[in-house]
Amino acid sequence: MFNDTPSSGKSTAALHAASKRVSIKDIARLARVSHSTVSRALRESPLVNPETAEKIRRIAAESGFRISAVARSLATSRTFTIGVVVTSIDDPFVAEVVKGIEDEAIEHDYSVFLANCHADPEREMKVVHSFEDRRVDGIVVTASRVGALYGSVLERMHIPIVLLNNQHPSHFAHSICIDNFDASRQLVAHLIALGHRRIAYIGDRFGHGSDSERFSGYRAALDEADILFQPDLVVHGDGKAEGGKEAMAKLLAVHPHPTAVFGYNDMTAIGALKAIRARGLRVPADISLAGFDDLPLGLYIDPPLTTVRQPKQQMGRMAMQSLLTLIEGNQAEQNVRVAGELIIRQSTAAPPDSHSKENHPCNSSSAHKTGHKRK
Amino acid sequence: MFNDTPSSGKSTAALHAASKRVSIKDIARLARVSHSTVSRALRESPLVNPETAEKIRRIAAESGFRISAVARSLATSRTFTIGVVVTSIDDPFVAEVVKGIEDEAIEHDYSVFLANCHADPEREMKVVHSFEDRRVDGIVVTASRVGALYGSVLERMHIPIVLLNNQHPSHFAHSICIDNFDASRQLVAHLIALGHRRIAYIGDRFGHGSDSERFSGYRAALDEADILFQPDLVVHGDGKAEGGKEAMAKLLAVHPHPTAVFGYNDMTAIGALKAIRARGLRVPADISLAGFDDLPLGLYIDPPLTTVRQPKQQMGRMAMQSLLTLIEGNQAEQNVRVAGELIIRQSTAAPPDSHSKENHPCNSSSAHKTGHKRK
DNA sequence: CTGGGCTTTGAACACGTGTGCATAAAAATC
DNA sequence: GATTTTTATGCACACGTGTTCAAAGCCCAG
């Protein structure tokens, strides 16, 4: 019971018993040097005699000394700390991004403050102010309408800021953003290649920039295939399952209904899936379905969802890397566009009338199915 | 362009242009008082003349002054900061817990450091040390085998620690933990009430304490219903979908196979679902299936999953509340047991032979079904 | 007018670390 | 051996805030 006291420790043992935290001065006293020398030894400064340095480090280790980051921060005016503001950490998209950020951060000995803002302006102000108070070296903001509100606060802080999939680009911040247009175009091209002509898009009325970019990609793919754009095949949800379900219900009221549906994101598509099932239709036999984001969820539903993968962790890492570059005072690319990856799973297939052979006991569909009207 | 300069500002305007951060001394100079008075005014101390205080606060606000939390921390040896160490933030369970923690924290003007450890001992040491360096006021650890490794480090820090769903209880830490035994017992009792007699349990070989508690609950429910425990109906996965799938395959090799399966957690159950489907069997018509945790995922799969809800956000909040209590120097309950809530959805139903009428093209099931052998 | 109590303020030090500068000691050069 | 250069160390101050203590100013009772 006594033998866990280090055998070499003499006066260091007393420190363990003391309730006060051991400071750099305590180490200095034990090593019979000044606190400056201790400071230098611990920072591996070449200005200190190697033997002295080794002795100091040994004593520090034995007494369990840990340097105070807060005192150091005060002296150096660098905290090695960043702030991450997210809408909500329980959003699976956000969680993966944050994972990437944190992993990259810790490798560079940075710590990350996490704060949810719940898309509440008041709360956003509070967390940004808390970051300002804590003198973070940089900030990452994911998926928010920055600038509109607290942009001035951020600007005043004079620290680098990186926005991730931001809805409104800001002149004072850098950004990492998925290439919505191109990914969307690829996805819709995939649907067209399968033989679809009546392809619907369920947007997100709160999606702002990214929604219109994905919509543009959809339009572009249609144009390239000489398919006439039909406004009644575009409806809007809220980016969540409930909204996707309601929007899909509207699409199913159109005659003939679309043979493929592209949702703004995976949650929208999953909501749509529910509505499709409720009408007794099958995916992909009757209707093909695709989403965007590649949430883990998409793998576990039946059928697994075709989607666009956003390299979320990677994007988080990139955001942190930009931040590090900027913190060091170097230039970084202002607006980075990241390519999405088309993930084809079982929710998309050829439309039912391509080589029609299958019947199912459902009233509202095949009866009206006539294929595409034009061309 | 010029009129955004506050009309009342005279010398404060110069501050805006200055690149150096404005400190409490700058405010003192502007207000023609000492920095002590400014400090007191900003902390709403009754020791300062109300008019002076008001004037100081106005000047501070106009010059966009924000007090330095790091300097304050150094002076007060309180950081109003906590550390949260998680296995990985992209685990949906963890994400919800962290949300609860952060929401509670910010309401009390605490900021949270988030760190993933990926169940890697080396990484765990690193993040715990970083928390120590940063002088956090408290630590929450979720779902880890604390104590074994860095317990001594934690103990040395002399700060409150709350473990959430910890596998190994530690004498020096407080804990918030779901009542695995009782929730599990309720769930299995539900299956029994539906008429099931051959009920399997898929455990988690890495689940340690919580696995054996859930298993005990399973056993208790069987005992209460006088159902003989059959060791071949207990297999083990890894807590993830893949392991659940493999484990379920083993269960399907048993003749007659179970009519109900209880998975250690939702991911295990979802893996099991895949294996069941692969054999051409249906849930719940042929086999009832239940999980544990109530991940959002369980709502979106088909059929929606019967499970035990862990009030994750609430548990996060409770952890933070305990921490706050302890930080204030008060006593808090050492080990809090939280009740789970049985969530009955469509993945559980009566066993197929209860009022047998339905046939399906599957060989390995109903033929051997004989009900429970004893009693 | 005097003394005592109250209110308000400022001076000084503390918190723990980093760093420029001076200096002592050691080594190298002549 | 004297001088210069190099190496190693300590002193003192800075970082921005909180806090104790003393003191100045004020009010009021006597």
mmCIF file of N, CA, C and O (backbone and C1' of nucleotides) in Angstrom, chain A residues 24 35-36 39 43 65 68 72, chain C residues 14-21:
data_model
loop_
_atom_site.group_PDB
_atom_site.id
_atom_site.type_symbol
_atom_site.label_atom_id
_atom_site.label_comp_id
_atom_site.label_asym_id
_atom_site.label_seq_id
_atom_site.Cartn_x
_atom_site.Cartn_y
_atom_site.Cartn_z
ATOM 1 N N ILE A 24 4.532 26.022 -11.733
ATOM 2 C CA ILE A 24 5.870 26.009 -12.320
ATOM 3 C C ILE A 24 6.909 26.456 -11.280
ATOM 4 O O ILE A 24 8.068 26.040 -11.322
ATOM 5 N N HIS A 35 11.982 29.906 -12.228
ATOM 6 C CA HIS A 35 10.819 29.404 -12.959
ATOM 7 C C HIS A 35 11.001 29.589 -14.464
ATOM 8 O O HIS A 35 10.436 28.859 -15.261
ATOM 9 N N SER A 36 11.807 30.577 -14.844
ATOM 10 C CA SER A 36 12.056 30.785 -16.271
ATOM 11 C C SER A 36 12.705 29.552 -16.881
ATOM 12 O O SER A 36 12.346 29.116 -17.981
ATOM 13 N N SER A 39 10.234 26.881 -17.320
ATOM 14 C CA SER A 39 9.394 27.185 -18.481
ATOM 15 C C SER A 39 10.103 26.779 -19.761
ATOM 16 O O SER A 39 9.535 26.113 -20.622
ATOM 17 N N ARG A 43 9.356 23.654 -22.536
ATOM 18 C CA ARG A 43 9.042 23.987 -23.924
ATOM 19 C C ARG A 43 10.155 23.523 -24.852
ATOM 20 O O ARG A 43 10.232 23.939 -25.997
ATOM 21 N N PHE A 65 3.155 17.218 -12.541
ATOM 22 C CA PHE A 65 2.909 18.594 -12.949
ATOM 23 C C PHE A 65 2.363 18.684 -14.362
ATOM 24 O O PHE A 65 2.813 17.987 -15.263
ATOM 25 N N SER A 68 -0.316 24.988 -16.944
ATOM 26 C CA SER A 68 -1.637 25.601 -17.062
ATOM 27 C C SER A 68 -1.805 26.262 -18.424
ATOM 28 O O SER A 68 -1.150 27.254 -18.738
ATOM 29 N N ARG A 72 -0.701 30.064 -19.769
ATOM 30 C CA ARG A 72 0.072 30.159 -21.004
ATOM 31 C C ARG A 72 -0.672 31.007 -22.033
ATOM 32 O O ARG A 72 -0.072 31.828 -22.727
ATOM 33 P P DA C 14 1.979 39.094 -3.776
ATOM 34 O "O5'" DA C 14 0.894 38.054 -4.342
ATOM 35 C "C5'" DA C 14 -0.366 37.910 -3.703
ATOM 36 C "C4'" DA C 14 -1.318 37.248 -4.678
ATOM 37 C "C3'" DA C 14 -0.646 36.171 -5.538
ATOM 38 O "O3'" DA C 14 -1.283 34.915 -5.326
ATOM 39 C "C1'" DA C 14 -1.901 37.705 -6.887
ATOM 40 P P DC C 15 -0.503 33.578 -5.689
ATOM 41 O "O5'" DC C 15 -1.264 33.073 -6.993
ATOM 42 C "C5'" DC C 15 -2.671 33.037 -7.071
ATOM 43 C "C4'" DC C 15 -3.068 32.931 -8.510
ATOM 44 C "C3'" DC C 15 -2.045 32.200 -9.371
ATOM 45 O "O3'" DC C 15 -2.399 30.824 -9.444
ATOM 46 C "C1'" DC C 15 -2.942 34.155 -10.466
ATOM 47 P P DG C 16 -1.224 29.727 -9.179
ATOM 48 O "O5'" DG C 16 -0.571 29.609 -10.622
ATOM 49 C "C5'" DG C 16 -1.388 29.188 -11.696
ATOM 50 C "C4'" DG C 16 -0.636 29.347 -12.998
ATOM 51 C "C3'" DG C 16 0.765 28.727 -13.001
ATOM 52 O "O3'" DG C 16 0.895 28.000 -14.193
ATOM 53 C "C1'" DG C 16 0.884 30.984 -13.671
ATOM 54 P P DT C 17 2.220 27.173 -14.560
ATOM 55 O "O5'" DT C 17 2.769 28.059 -15.742
ATOM 56 C "C5'" DT C 17 2.016 28.149 -16.933
ATOM 57 C "C4'" DT C 17 2.511 29.271 -17.809
ATOM 58 C "C3'" DT C 17 3.918 29.094 -18.384
ATOM 59 O "O3'" DT C 17 3.786 28.830 -19.770
ATOM 60 C "C1'" DT C 17 3.495 31.341 -17.658
ATOM 61 P P DG C 18 5.078 28.654 -20.671
ATOM 62 O "O5'" DG C 18 5.369 30.145 -21.170
ATOM 63 C "C5'" DG C 18 4.450 30.745 -22.060
ATOM 64 C "C4'" DG C 18 4.991 32.070 -22.582
ATOM 65 C "C3'" DG C 18 6.345 32.001 -23.285
ATOM 66 O "O3'" DG C 18 6.315 32.936 -24.349
ATOM 67 C "C1'" DG C 18 6.498 33.478 -21.467
ATOM 68 P P DT C 19 7.390 32.949 -25.503
ATOM 69 O "O5'" DT C 19 8.305 34.187 -25.104
ATOM 70 C "C5'" DT C 19 7.702 35.451 -24.911
ATOM 71 C "C4'" DT C 19 8.761 36.481 -24.533
ATOM 72 C "C3'" DT C 19 10.151 36.232 -25.141
ATOM 73 O "O3'" DT C 19 10.716 37.503 -25.417
ATOM 74 C "C1'" DT C 19 10.339 36.376 -22.832
ATOM 75 P P DG C 20 11.597 37.671 -26.733
ATOM 76 O "O5'" DG C 20 12.270 39.094 -26.475
ATOM 77 C "C5'" DG C 20 11.458 40.176 -26.032
ATOM 78 C "C4'" DG C 20 12.259 41.105 -25.124
ATOM 79 C "C3'" DG C 20 13.687 41.383 -25.596
ATOM 80 O "O3'" DG C 20 14.009 42.745 -25.302
ATOM 81 C "C1'" DG C 20 13.750 40.350 -23.473
ATOM 82 P P DC C 21 15.359 43.380 -25.792
ATOM 83 O "O5'" DC C 21 16.246 43.404 -24.472
ATOM 84 C "C5'" DC C 21 15.687 43.906 -23.261
ATOM 85 C "C4'" DC C 21 16.620 43.599 -22.101
ATOM 86 C "C3'" DC C 21 18.115 43.738 -22.437
ATOM 87 O "O3'" DC C 21 18.725 44.585 -21.491
ATOM 88 C "C1'" DC C 21 17.689 41.681 -21.355
#
